[in-house]
Coordinates of C-alpha atoms and ligand atoms in Angstrom, one line a residue:
M1 CA -13.0 -32.1 -38.7
I2 CA -12.4 -28.6 -39.3
S3 CA -15.2 -26.3 -40.4
Q4 CA -15.2 -25.1 -44.0
S5 CA -14.7 -21.4 -43.1
D6 CA -11.4 -22.3 -41.4
A7 CA -10.4 -24.1 -44.8
E8 CA -10.6 -21.0 -46.7
F9 CA -7.7 -19.8 -48.6
R10 CA -8.7 -16.2 -47.7
K11 CA -6.9 -16.8 -44.4
L12 CA -3.7 -17.1 -46.2
I13 CA -4.1 -13.6 -47.5
P14 CA -1.8 -12.1 -44.5
L15 CA 1.1 -14.3 -46.0
L16 CA 0.9 -12.3 -49.2
R17 CA 2.0 -9.1 -47.5
P18 CA 5.9 -9.5 -47.5
H19 CA 5.6 -10.2 -51.2
L20 CA 3.6 -7.2 -52.2
R21 CA 6.3 -5.6 -54.5
K22 CA 6.5 -8.6 -56.7
L23 CA 2.7 -9.1 -56.6
L24 CA 2.1 -5.5 -57.8
W25 CA 4.8 -5.9 -60.6
G26 CA 3.1 -9.2 -61.5
A27 CA -0.4 -7.5 -61.4
L28 CA 0.9 -4.6 -63.8
F29 CA 1.9 -7.3 -66.4
M30 CA -1.3 -9.1 -65.8
V31 CA -3.3 -6.0 -66.8
I32 CA -1.4 -5.7 -70.0
Y33 CA -1.8 -9.4 -70.6
V34 CA -5.6 -9.2 -70.1
S35 CA -5.9 -5.8 -72.0
C36 CA -4.7 -7.4 -75.1
W37 CA -7.7 -9.7 -75.4
P38 CA -10.3 -7.0 -76.5
V39 CA -7.8 -5.6 -78.8
L40 CA -7.4 -9.0 -80.4
A41 CA -11.3 -9.4 -80.7
W42 CA -11.5 -6.1 -82.2
Q43 CA -8.8 -6.8 -84.8
A44 CA -10.6 -10.1 -85.5
G45 CA -13.8 -8.1 -86.3
L46 CA -11.8 -6.1 -88.6
L47 CA -10.1 -9.1 -90.4
I48 CA -13.0 -11.1 -91.2
P49 CA -14.8 -8.5 -93.5
A50 CA -11.3 -7.7 -95.1
I51 CA -10.9 -11.3 -96.2
G52 CA -14.3 -11.5 -97.3
E53 CA -13.6 -8.2 -99.5
G54 CA -10.3 -9.8 -100.6
N55 CA -8.4 -6.8 -99.5
L56 CA -5.0 -8.1 -99.2
L57 CA -3.1 -5.1 -98.1
T58 CA -5.5 -4.4 -95.3
V59 CA -5.3 -8.1 -94.2
I60 CA -1.5 -8.0 -94.0
K61 CA -1.8 -4.7 -92.0
I62 CA -4.2 -6.2 -89.4
I63 CA -2.2 -9.4 -89.3
F64 CA 0.9 -7.5 -88.4
G65 CA -1.0 -5.4 -85.9
A66 CA -2.3 -8.5 -84.3
L67 CA 1.0 -10.3 -84.3
F68 CA 2.5 -7.2 -82.4
V69 CA -0.4 -7.3 -79.9
F70 CA 0.3 -11.1 -79.5
F71 CA 3.8 -10.5 -79.0
I72 CA 3.3 -8.0 -76.1
Q73 CA 0.5 -10.3 -74.6
K74 CA 3.0 -13.4 -74.4
L75 CA 5.8 -11.2 -73.3
S76 CA 3.6 -9.8 -70.3
Q77 CA 2.5 -13.4 -69.7
F78 CA 5.9 -14.6 -69.1
A79 CA 6.6 -11.6 -66.9
Q80 CA 3.6 -12.1 -64.9
D81 CA 4.1 -15.8 -64.5
T82 CA 7.6 -15.6 -63.4
L83 CA 7.0 -12.7 -61.1
L84 CA 3.9 -14.4 -59.4
A85 CA 5.5 -17.8 -59.2
D86 CA 8.1 -16.7 -56.6
P87 CA 5.5 -15.3 -54.0
A88 CA 3.2 -18.3 -54.5
L89 CA 6.1 -20.9 -53.8
R90 CA 7.3 -18.8 -51.0
I91 CA 3.7 -18.7 -49.3
S92 CA 3.5 -22.7 -49.4
Q93 CA 7.1 -22.7 -48.1
D94 CA 6.1 -20.4 -45.3
L95 CA 3.0 -22.5 -44.5
R96 CA 5.1 -25.7 -44.6
I97 CA 7.6 -24.1 -42.1
K98 CA 4.8 -22.7 -40.0
V99 CA 3.2 -26.1 -39.6
F100 CA 6.5 -27.7 -38.7
K101 CA 7.1 -25.0 -36.1
K102 CA 3.9 -25.8 -34.6
L103 CA 4.9 -29.5 -34.7
Q104 CA 7.9 -28.7 -32.7
K105 CA 5.5 -27.0 -30.0
I106 CA 2.8 -29.4 -29.7
Q107 CA 2.4 -31.3 -26.6
L108 CA 4.3 -34.6 -26.7
G109 CA 1.2 -36.5 -25.5
A110 CA -0.8 -34.9 -28.7
I111 CA 1.9 -35.8 -31.0
E112 CA 2.0 -39.5 -30.0
K113 CA -1.5 -39.6 -30.9
L114 CA -0.9 -38.6 -34.6
S115 CA 0.6 -41.1 -36.9
T116 CA 4.0 -40.4 -38.4
G117 CA 2.9 -41.3 -41.8
D118 CA -0.1 -38.9 -41.6
I119 CA 1.8 -36.0 -40.4
T120 CA 4.6 -36.7 -43.1
Y121 CA 1.6 -36.9 -45.8
R122 CA 0.2 -33.6 -44.7
L123 CA 3.5 -31.9 -44.6
T124 CA 4.6 -33.1 -48.0
E125 CA 1.7 -34.0 -50.3
D126 CA -1.0 -31.7 -48.7
A127 CA 1.5 -28.9 -48.5
D128 CA 2.6 -29.3 -52.0
R129 CA -1.2 -29.3 -53.1
V130 CA -1.9 -26.1 -51.2
G131 CA 1.0 -24.6 -52.8
E132 CA -0.2 -25.6 -56.4
V133 CA -3.5 -24.0 -55.5
I134 CA -2.1 -20.7 -54.3
Y135 CA 0.1 -20.7 -57.4
K136 CA -2.8 -21.2 -59.7
T137 CA -5.2 -18.8 -57.9
I138 CA -2.6 -16.1 -58.3
Q139 CA -1.1 -16.8 -61.8
D140 CA -4.0 -18.5 -63.5
T141 CA -7.4 -17.7 -61.8
T142 CA -7.0 -14.0 -61.3
P143 CA -6.1 -13.3 -65.1
S144 CA -8.9 -15.8 -66.1
I145 CA -11.4 -13.7 -64.1
L146 CA -10.0 -10.3 -65.4
Q147 CA -9.9 -11.7 -68.9
L148 CA -13.9 -12.6 -68.6
V149 CA -14.5 -9.1 -67.1
A150 CA -12.4 -7.3 -69.8
V151 CA -13.7 -9.2 -72.8
F152 CA -17.4 -9.0 -71.5
I153 CA -17.2 -5.1 -71.2
Y154 CA -15.9 -5.1 -74.8
M155 CA -18.9 -7.2 -75.8
V156 CA -21.4 -4.9 -73.9
F157 CA -19.7 -2.0 -75.8
I158 CA -20.5 -3.7 -79.2
D159 CA -24.0 -4.6 -78.2
W160 CA -25.5 -4.7 -75.0
Q161 CA -28.9 -6.3 -75.9
L162 CA -26.8 -9.4 -77.1
S163 CA -24.7 -9.1 -74.1
I164 CA -27.7 -9.5 -71.9
A165 CA -28.7 -12.6 -73.8
T166 CA -25.2 -14.0 -73.3
L167 CA -25.4 -13.2 -69.8
L168 CA -28.5 -15.1 -69.1
L169 CA -26.8 -18.3 -70.1
A170 CA -23.9 -17.8 -67.7
P171 CA -25.8 -18.6 -64.4
L172 CA -26.7 -21.9 -66.0
V173 CA -22.9 -22.8 -66.2
T174 CA -22.0 -21.3 -62.7
I175 CA -24.7 -23.3 -61.0
L176 CA -23.6 -26.4 -62.7
V177 CA -19.8 -25.7 -61.8
S178 CA -20.5 -25.1 -58.0
Q179 CA -22.7 -28.2 -57.8
F180 CA -19.9 -30.4 -59.2
G181 CA -17.3 -28.5 -57.2
A182 CA -19.0 -29.4 -53.9
R183 CA -19.1 -33.1 -54.9
V184 CA -15.5 -33.1 -56.2
M185 CA -14.5 -31.5 -52.8
F186 CA -16.4 -34.2 -50.9
A187 CA -14.9 -37.0 -53.0
A188 CA -11.3 -35.5 -52.9
E189 CA -11.5 -35.2 -49.2
R190 CA -12.2 -38.8 -48.9
S191 CA -9.7 -39.7 -51.4
Q192 CA -6.9 -37.8 -49.5
K193 CA -8.0 -39.2 -46.2
Q194 CA -7.5 -42.6 -47.8
V195 CA -4.0 -41.7 -48.9
S196 CA -3.1 -40.3 -45.7
E197 CA -4.3 -43.8 -44.1
L198 CA -2.0 -45.7 -46.5
A199 CA 0.9 -43.5 -45.4
A200 CA 0.1 -44.3 -42.0
L201 CA 0.0 -47.9 -42.6
L202 CA 3.3 -47.6 -44.6
G203 CA 5.0 -46.0 -41.6
E204 CA 3.8 -48.6 -39.5
A205 CA 4.9 -51.3 -41.9
I206 CA 8.2 -50.2 -42.5
Q207 CA 9.1 -49.6 -38.8
G208 CA 7.6 -53.1 -38.1
L209 CA 9.0 -55.1 -40.8
P210 CA 11.3 -57.0 -38.6
I211 CA 8.4 -58.0 -36.3
I212 CA 6.2 -58.9 -39.1
R213 CA 8.6 -61.4 -40.4
A214 CA 9.3 -62.6 -36.9
F215 CA 5.6 -63.3 -36.7
A216 CA 5.3 -64.6 -40.2
A217 CA 2.5 -61.8 -40.4
E218 CA 3.3 -60.9 -44.0
E219 CA 0.1 -62.2 -45.5
W220 CA -1.9 -60.4 -43.0
L221 CA 0.0 -57.1 -43.6
Q222 CA -0.3 -57.6 -47.3
N223 CA -4.0 -58.1 -47.0
R224 CA -4.4 -55.0 -45.0
F225 CA -2.3 -53.1 -47.5
D226 CA -4.3 -54.5 -50.6
N227 CA -7.6 -53.4 -48.7
E228 CA -6.3 -49.9 -48.0
V229 CA -4.9 -49.5 -51.8
E230 CA -8.5 -50.8 -52.8
L231 CA -10.2 -48.3 -50.8
H232 CA -7.8 -45.6 -52.1
R233 CA -8.6 -46.6 -55.7
R234 CA -12.3 -46.6 -55.2
A235 CA -12.3 -43.1 -53.7
R236 CA -9.9 -41.7 -56.5
Y237 CA -12.2 -43.3 -59.2
K238 CA -15.1 -41.5 -57.7
T239 CA -13.3 -38.1 -58.0
L240 CA -12.1 -38.9 -61.5
K241 CA -15.6 -39.9 -62.6
L242 CA -17.0 -36.7 -61.4
L243 CA -14.2 -34.6 -63.1
A244 CA -14.8 -36.8 -66.2
L245 CA -18.5 -35.8 -66.2
Q246 CA -18.1 -32.4 -65.5
H247 CA -16.0 -31.3 -68.5
P248 CA -18.5 -32.8 -71.2
V249 CA -21.6 -31.3 -69.5
V250 CA -20.0 -27.9 -68.9
G251 CA -18.6 -28.2 -72.7
F252 CA -22.2 -29.0 -73.9
I253 CA -23.8 -26.1 -72.1
E254 CA -21.2 -23.8 -73.5
A255 CA -21.6 -24.9 -77.1
T256 CA -25.4 -24.6 -76.7
G257 CA -24.9 -21.1 -75.4
I258 CA -22.6 -20.3 -78.3
L259 CA -25.0 -21.6 -80.9
A260 CA -27.7 -19.6 -79.2
V261 CA -26.0 -16.3 -79.2
L262 CA -25.2 -16.8 -82.8
V263 CA -29.0 -17.1 -83.6
I264 CA -29.7 -13.8 -81.5
G265 CA -26.8 -12.3 -83.4
A266 CA -28.1 -13.1 -86.9
A267 CA -31.5 -11.5 -85.7
R268 CA -29.9 -8.4 -84.4
I269 CA -28.3 -8.0 -87.8
Q270 CA -31.4 -8.5 -89.5
S271 CA -33.1 -5.9 -87.4
G272 CA -30.2 -3.5 -88.1
G273 CA -28.9 -3.3 -84.6
L274 CA -25.6 -4.7 -85.4
D275 CA -23.2 -4.8 -88.5
G276 CA -21.2 -7.6 -89.7
Q277 CA -17.8 -6.4 -88.3
G278 CA -19.2 -5.8 -84.8
F279 CA -20.7 -9.3 -84.9
S280 CA -17.5 -10.9 -86.1
S281 CA -15.6 -8.9 -83.3
Y282 CA -18.5 -10.0 -80.9
V283 CA -18.1 -13.8 -81.8
A284 CA -14.4 -13.5 -81.7
A285 CA -14.8 -12.0 -78.1
L286 CA -17.3 -14.8 -77.1
L287 CA -14.9 -17.5 -78.1
M288 CA -12.3 -15.7 -75.9
L289 CA -14.6 -16.4 -72.8
I290 CA -14.5 -20.1 -73.6
D291 CA -10.8 -20.6 -72.4
P292 CA -11.0 -18.6 -69.0
I293 CA -14.1 -20.4 -68.2
S294 CA -12.6 -23.8 -68.7
H295 CA -9.7 -22.7 -66.6
L296 CA -11.8 -21.3 -64.1
T297 CA -13.6 -24.9 -63.7
T298 CA -10.4 -26.8 -63.5
N299 CA -9.0 -24.4 -60.9
F300 CA -12.2 -24.3 -59.1
N301 CA -11.9 -28.0 -58.7
E302 CA -8.4 -27.8 -57.6
L303 CA -9.1 -25.3 -55.3
K304 CA -11.9 -27.5 -53.5
Q305 CA -9.1 -30.4 -53.4
G306 CA -6.7 -27.7 -52.1
Q307 CA -9.3 -26.8 -49.4
A308 CA -9.5 -30.4 -48.1
S309 CA -5.5 -30.2 -48.0
L310 CA -5.6 -27.0 -46.3
S311 CA -7.8 -28.0 -43.6
R312 CA -5.8 -31.0 -42.9
L313 CA -2.7 -29.0 -42.5
R314 CA -4.4 -26.4 -40.4
S315 CA -5.8 -29.0 -38.2
I316 CA -2.2 -29.6 -36.9
Q317 CA -2.3 -25.8 -35.9
L318 CA -5.2 -26.7 -33.5
E319 CA -3.3 -29.3 -31.4
P320 CA -2.5 -28.3 -27.9
E321 CA 0.8 -26.5 -27.3
E322 CA 3.5 -27.0 -24.6
A323 CA 3.0 -24.4 -21.8
K324 CA 4.6 -21.2 -22.9
D325 CA 7.4 -19.5 -20.7
I326 CA 6.1 -16.7 -18.6
L327 CA 7.0 -13.4 -19.6
T328 CA 10.1 -12.9 -17.5
P329 CA 11.3 -16.1 -16.6
I330 CA 14.2 -16.7 -14.3
N331 CA 17.6 -17.3 -15.5
L332 CA 19.4 -19.9 -13.7
N333 CA 23.1 -19.2 -12.5
D334 CA 25.4 -21.9 -11.5
A335 CA 22.7 -24.5 -11.1
K336 CA 22.9 -26.8 -8.1
G337 CA 20.6 -29.3 -9.4
E338 CA 18.2 -29.6 -6.4
I339 CA 14.7 -31.2 -7.3
S340 CA 11.5 -31.1 -5.0
L341 CA 7.9 -31.9 -5.7
R342 CA 5.2 -31.0 -3.6
D343 CA 1.8 -32.6 -3.7
V344 CA 2.0 -33.3 -7.4
C345 CA -1.0 -34.7 -9.1
F346 CA -1.2 -35.4 -12.8
S347 CA -3.6 -36.7 -15.3
Y348 CA -3.3 -37.2 -19.1
D349 CA -6.9 -37.0 -19.7
N350 CA -8.2 -34.7 -16.6
K351 CA -10.1 -37.7 -15.3
I352 CA -7.9 -40.4 -13.9
N353 CA -5.0 -39.3 -12.0
V354 CA -1.6 -41.1 -13.3
L355 CA 0.2 -39.4 -10.3
N356 CA -1.2 -38.7 -6.8
N357 CA 0.2 -36.4 -4.3
I358 CA 3.8 -37.1 -5.1
N359 CA 6.4 -35.5 -2.6
I360 CA 9.9 -35.9 -3.3
N361 CA 13.3 -33.9 -2.2
I362 CA 16.4 -34.6 -4.0
K363 CA 19.4 -32.9 -2.8
K364 CA 22.5 -31.9 -5.0
G365 CA 24.5 -34.7 -6.1
Q366 CA 22.1 -37.5 -4.7
V367 CA 21.1 -40.5 -6.9
V368 CA 17.5 -41.3 -6.7
A369 CA 16.2 -44.5 -8.2
L370 CA 12.6 -44.7 -9.2
V371 CA 11.4 -48.4 -9.1
G372 CA 7.7 -49.6 -9.8
P373 CA 5.8 -51.8 -12.0
S374 CA 5.5 -50.8 -15.7
G375 CA 2.5 -48.3 -15.9
S376 CA 3.1 -46.9 -12.4
G377 CA 4.1 -43.5 -13.6
K378 CA 7.7 -43.2 -13.5
S379 CA 8.1 -41.8 -17.2
T380 CA 5.4 -39.5 -16.6
L381 CA 7.3 -38.2 -13.6
L382 CA 10.4 -37.5 -15.9
S383 CA 8.2 -35.8 -18.5
L384 CA 6.8 -33.5 -15.5
L385 CA 10.4 -32.5 -14.5
L386 CA 11.4 -31.7 -18.1
R387 CA 8.1 -29.7 -18.4
F388 CA 7.0 -31.5 -21.2
I389 CA 3.6 -31.7 -19.3
R390 CA 2.3 -29.5 -16.4
P391 CA 0.9 -30.9 -13.1
K392 CA -2.8 -30.9 -12.5
S393 CA -2.0 -29.6 -9.1
G394 CA 1.2 -29.1 -6.7
E395 CA 4.4 -27.7 -7.6
I396 CA 7.8 -28.8 -8.9
F397 CA 10.7 -26.9 -7.9
F398 CA 14.3 -26.6 -9.3
D399 CA 17.0 -25.0 -7.2
G400 CA 14.0 -23.5 -5.2
Y401 CA 12.3 -22.0 -8.1
E402 CA 9.0 -23.3 -9.3
V403 CA 9.8 -24.7 -12.8
S404 CA 7.1 -22.7 -14.6
Q405 CA 9.3 -19.7 -13.7
I406 CA 12.3 -21.0 -15.4
K407 CA 12.9 -20.7 -19.2
S408 CA 12.1 -24.1 -20.5
K409 CA 15.2 -24.0 -22.8
E410 CA 17.3 -23.2 -19.7
L411 CA 15.7 -25.9 -17.7
R412 CA 16.3 -28.5 -20.4
Q413 CA 20.0 -27.5 -20.5
Q414 CA 20.2 -28.2 -16.7
I415 CA 18.4 -31.4 -16.9
A416 CA 19.6 -34.0 -19.6
L417 CA 17.8 -37.0 -20.6
V418 CA 19.3 -40.4 -21.5
P419 CA 16.3 -42.2 -23.0
Q420 CA 15.8 -46.0 -23.0
R421 CA 15.6 -46.0 -26.7
T422 CA 18.1 -43.8 -28.0
N423 CA 16.9 -41.7 -31.1
L424 CA 19.8 -40.6 -33.0
F425 CA 19.6 -38.2 -35.9
S426 CA 21.8 -39.2 -39.1
G427 CA 24.9 -37.0 -39.4
S428 CA 28.3 -37.3 -38.1
I429 CA 29.2 -38.5 -34.8
S430 CA 30.3 -35.1 -33.7
D431 CA 27.2 -33.4 -35.0
V432 CA 24.9 -36.2 -33.3
I433 CA 26.6 -35.5 -30.0
K434 CA 26.2 -31.5 -30.4
F435 CA 22.6 -31.9 -31.3
G436 CA 22.5 -28.4 -32.7
R437 CA 24.5 -26.9 -29.8
T438 CA 27.7 -25.0 -30.3
A439 CA 30.7 -26.8 -28.7
S440 CA 34.3 -27.1 -29.5
K441 CA 36.1 -30.0 -30.8
D442 CA 37.5 -30.5 -27.1
Q443 CA 34.2 -30.2 -25.5
V444 CA 32.8 -33.0 -27.8
I445 CA 35.9 -35.2 -27.0
N446 CA 35.7 -34.5 -23.3
A447 CA 31.9 -35.4 -23.2
S448 CA 32.8 -38.7 -25.3
R449 CA 35.5 -39.5 -22.8
I450 CA 33.1 -39.1 -19.8
A451 CA 30.8 -41.4 -21.8
N452 CA 33.5 -44.0 -22.4
A453 CA 32.9 -43.5 -26.1
H454 CA 36.2 -41.7 -27.3
D455 CA 38.1 -44.8 -28.1
F456 CA 35.4 -46.6 -30.0
I457 CA 34.7 -43.4 -32.0
M458 CA 38.4 -43.0 -32.9
S459 CA 38.6 -46.5 -34.1
M460 CA 36.0 -45.7 -36.7
P461 CA 37.4 -44.8 -40.0
D462 CA 36.7 -41.0 -39.9
G463 CA 36.6 -40.7 -36.2
Y464 CA 34.4 -38.0 -35.1
Q465 CA 33.6 -37.3 -38.8
S466 CA 32.0 -40.9 -39.4
Q467 CA 28.5 -41.0 -40.3
V468 CA 25.6 -42.3 -38.1
E469 CA 23.1 -43.6 -40.4
E470 CA 19.3 -42.9 -39.7
G471 CA 18.2 -44.3 -36.4
G472 CA 21.8 -45.4 -35.7
T473 CA 21.8 -48.7 -37.3
N474 CA 25.4 -48.9 -37.9
L475 CA 26.2 -48.9 -34.2
S476 CA 25.8 -51.5 -31.5
G477 CA 23.3 -50.9 -28.7
G478 CA 26.0 -50.3 -26.3
Q479 CA 27.8 -47.7 -28.6
L480 CA 24.4 -46.2 -29.1
Q481 CA 23.8 -45.7 -25.4
R482 CA 27.3 -44.3 -24.9
I483 CA 26.7 -41.8 -27.6
A484 CA 23.3 -40.8 -26.0
I485 CA 25.3 -40.4 -22.6
A486 CA 28.0 -38.1 -24.4
R487 CA 25.1 -36.1 -25.8
A488 CA 23.6 -35.6 -22.4
V489 CA 26.8 -34.6 -20.9
L490 CA 28.1 -32.3 -23.4
G491 CA 26.1 -29.2 -22.0
N492 CA 27.2 -30.0 -18.5
P493 CA 23.8 -30.4 -16.8
S494 CA 23.4 -30.5 -13.1
V495 CA 20.9 -33.0 -13.2
L496 CA 20.7 -36.4 -15.4
L497 CA 17.6 -38.3 -16.2
L498 CA 18.2 -41.9 -16.9
D499 CA 15.6 -44.2 -18.4
E500 CA 17.7 -47.2 -17.9
A501 CA 17.6 -49.8 -20.9
T502 CA 15.9 -52.9 -20.2
S503 CA 17.1 -54.6 -23.4
A504 CA 19.8 -57.0 -22.6
L505 CA 23.4 -56.1 -23.7
D506 CA 26.3 -58.5 -23.7
A507 CA 28.4 -58.4 -20.7
D508 CA 31.2 -56.2 -22.5
S509 CA 28.9 -53.7 -23.6
E510 CA 27.1 -53.5 -20.2
A511 CA 30.4 -52.9 -18.4
A512 CA 31.2 -50.2 -20.9
V513 CA 27.7 -48.5 -20.6
Q514 CA 28.0 -48.9 -16.8
L515 CA 31.4 -47.2 -16.7
A516 CA 30.1 -44.6 -18.9
L517 CA 27.1 -43.9 -16.6
S518 CA 29.2 -43.9 -13.3
Q519 CA 31.4 -41.3 -14.9
A520 CA 28.5 -39.1 -16.2
M521 CA 26.8 -39.3 -12.8
K522 CA 29.8 -37.9 -11.0
D523 CA 29.0 -34.6 -9.3
R524 CA 25.3 -34.7 -10.9
T525 CA 21.9 -35.1 -9.3
V526 CA 20.7 -38.1 -10.9
L527 CA 17.0 -39.3 -11.2
V528 CA 17.0 -42.9 -12.6
I529 CA 14.1 -45.2 -13.6
A530 CA 16.0 -48.2 -12.3
H531 CA 16.0 -51.6 -13.8
R532 CA 19.6 -52.8 -12.8
L533 CA 20.2 -54.0 -9.4
S534 CA 23.5 -52.2 -9.2
T535 CA 21.9 -48.7 -9.8
V536 CA 19.1 -49.6 -7.2
Q537 CA 21.5 -50.7 -4.5
E538 CA 23.9 -47.8 -4.8
A539 CA 21.1 -45.1 -4.8
D540 CA 20.9 -42.5 -2.1
Q541 CA 17.2 -42.8 -2.2
I542 CA 14.8 -45.5 -3.6
I543 CA 11.4 -44.2 -4.3
V544 CA 8.8 -46.8 -5.0
I545 CA 5.9 -45.9 -7.2
D546 CA 3.0 -48.1 -7.3
N547 CA -0.2 -47.2 -9.2
G548 CA 0.7 -43.5 -9.4
S549 CA 1.5 -43.0 -5.5
I550 CA 4.7 -43.4 -3.6
S551 CA 4.2 -46.4 -1.7
D552 CA 7.6 -46.6 0.0
C553 CA 11.1 -44.6 0.1
G554 CA 14.5 -45.4 1.7
T555 CA 17.7 -46.8 0.9
H556 CA 18.1 -50.4 -0.4
D557 CA 19.1 -51.6 3.2
E558 CA 16.1 -49.9 4.8
L559 CA 13.6 -51.1 2.3
I560 CA 14.5 -54.7 2.0
T561 CA 14.0 -55.3 5.6
R562 CA 10.5 -54.1 5.2
E563 CA 7.5 -56.2 3.9
G564 CA 6.3 -54.3 1.1
R565 CA 6.3 -53.6 -2.6
Y566 CA 10.1 -53.1 -2.9
K567 CA 10.9 -56.3 -1.4
E568 CA 8.4 -58.1 -3.7
L569 CA 10.0 -56.2 -6.7
C570 CA 13.4 -57.3 -5.7
Q571 CA 12.3 -60.8 -5.2
K572 CA 10.7 -60.6 -8.7
Q573 CA 13.0 -58.9 -10.8
F574 CA 16.5 -58.2 -9.1
I575 CA 17.1 -61.6 -7.7
R576 CA 17.0 -63.0 -11.2
N577 CA 19.2 -60.1 -12.2
S578 CA 21.6 -61.0 -9.4
K579 CA 21.8 -64.4 -10.4
S580 CA 22.9 -63.3 -13.8
E581 CA 25.6 -60.8 -12.4
Ligands
ADP601 P1 6.0 -46.2 -16.4 O1 7.1 -45.4 -16.9 O2 6.0 -46.5 -14.9 O3 5.9 -47.5 -17.1 P2 4.1 -44.2 -17.5 O4 4.5 -43.0 -16.7 O5 4.6 -44.5 -18.8 O6 4.7 -45.6 -16.5 O7 2.6 -44.4 -17.6 C1 1.7 -44.2 -16.5 C2 0.3 -44.3 -16.9 O8 0.0 -43.2 -17.9 C3 -0.1 -45.5 -17.7 O9 -1.1 -46.1 -17.3 C4 0.0 -45.0 -19.0 O10 -1.0 -46.0 -19.9 C5 -0.5 -43.6 -18.9 N1 0.0 -42.8 -20.0 C6 1.5 -42.7 -20.3 N2 1.6 -41.8 -21.4 C7 0.3 -41.4 -21.7 C8 -0.1 -40.5 -22.6 N3 0.7 -39.8 -23.5 N4 -1.7 -40.3 -22.8 C9 -2.4 -40.9 -21.9 N5 -1.9 -41.8 -21.1 C10 -0.5 -42.1 -21.0

């Protein structure tokens, strides 16, 4: 949980700076709008005795005057609202962009701990709510406060004694409002947490629908969902009940206050301290306080709800970031693709080491296979090379430079990853392969040819402009992998990191992917988490990782003759594979 002070909207004030011009213009119109209220109260004071006297001409004159003031006031309100809406929306947009930017920098380990649904909720619903509060604060709360001040000053001008009596009633309302505000804030926070849990469950449910059906677990999921929905309803109902109670109570206090002022006013007239016209203006002004007070009450509640949203948004800001580049990082020229690790240790939680004293030397153009049981630390090793994470101790070198000395962007241009599960963004095949990089059509075709993907892409109705659906659902597993290989080789990296897919492909697809890989691996250093026997056998070096340490190292022929983990693994895994090959 974040402390209350962190959630304060005041911290957003610096975001207002770029919009100062528009805000100042808006403020000018706001002042005109607010100044019209005391004038209208004064006109009301003139009007009531004139009506009483039956003086039609005076009444018409006053009404035309009031119409004119109303016209100016509403025009200013329009100008104020439109001028202020833009900066308010931009601030919430800036905030959303800032949080998304942060999301791109958060350590991958920390992101994995957050649920997709929850983050999505924060960046959509919470950001909207914060935007709404910013808008309301600028465009409604501020003029309401100004209106209260302006009208009250006018009331003091009419009769200060009566104004003091009125003022004594105000703290009562204020205390009540803030009491409720705190409760509403607490209830709102709980209700938002519930929605975000609902979103998290939805995210899981949608991703897991096939597995849910496969296990016939629909009823279990439905029950969980029903339960979450019920908890959400209860939390929301509590908030609504508090809100429902707040309006009548505050309204009653207000009405009592006004009636009390009327009694005191009558006494003031009787004692000769105030005349009828002054009292009429005073009552008109008093009535003009009700609207802004009620706006402030509503906005205060929304502010409290918005604070909960803001604190949830800002908590993303506190997640740990990836290590930053040093000030003058080295630029790689003509990278060779040599990698070495010296005494590298790593732990995710600073307690138990996931990798222990890893020493590896990979020369240019070598193919190195990492083998070892699941959970032994192979993927962690790839993450270290890509600088997603930093070693706890020891050093990692790329072409002789310590990787933290190299610009992370440049390092990642040299080291391309072909992940086990291909994550493709939706878009045209050409855009999917480019993945935000600038590349000519020929370069895209060339990468696709290396990845043995050109022919199948050309056989699609729109060729390279054919659309890949979200998650690549309109492509086969083998096609997805070949596109991922094309995406990896497009930037002509000197190192390929392959996390071989374990899911079985049919023989044709397997052969097509193998051809793609062998073409992609040509003249490159390759580090592969190997599951296929062929990859392992052909590797220049096989590194056997067991429980975070290198237990053996050598070629297939060397290792197979030794009694050890590799031979065991071969017997367990690869013999099965070799039978099916
Ligand atoms: P492999 O790729 O060999 O299956 P990993 O490198 O994925 O192994 O995992 C090595 C160990 O680190 C495992 O015990 C795993 O549970 C742990 N681990 C992996 N990723 C994280 C993470 N983000 N946070 C904490 N522990 C992790």
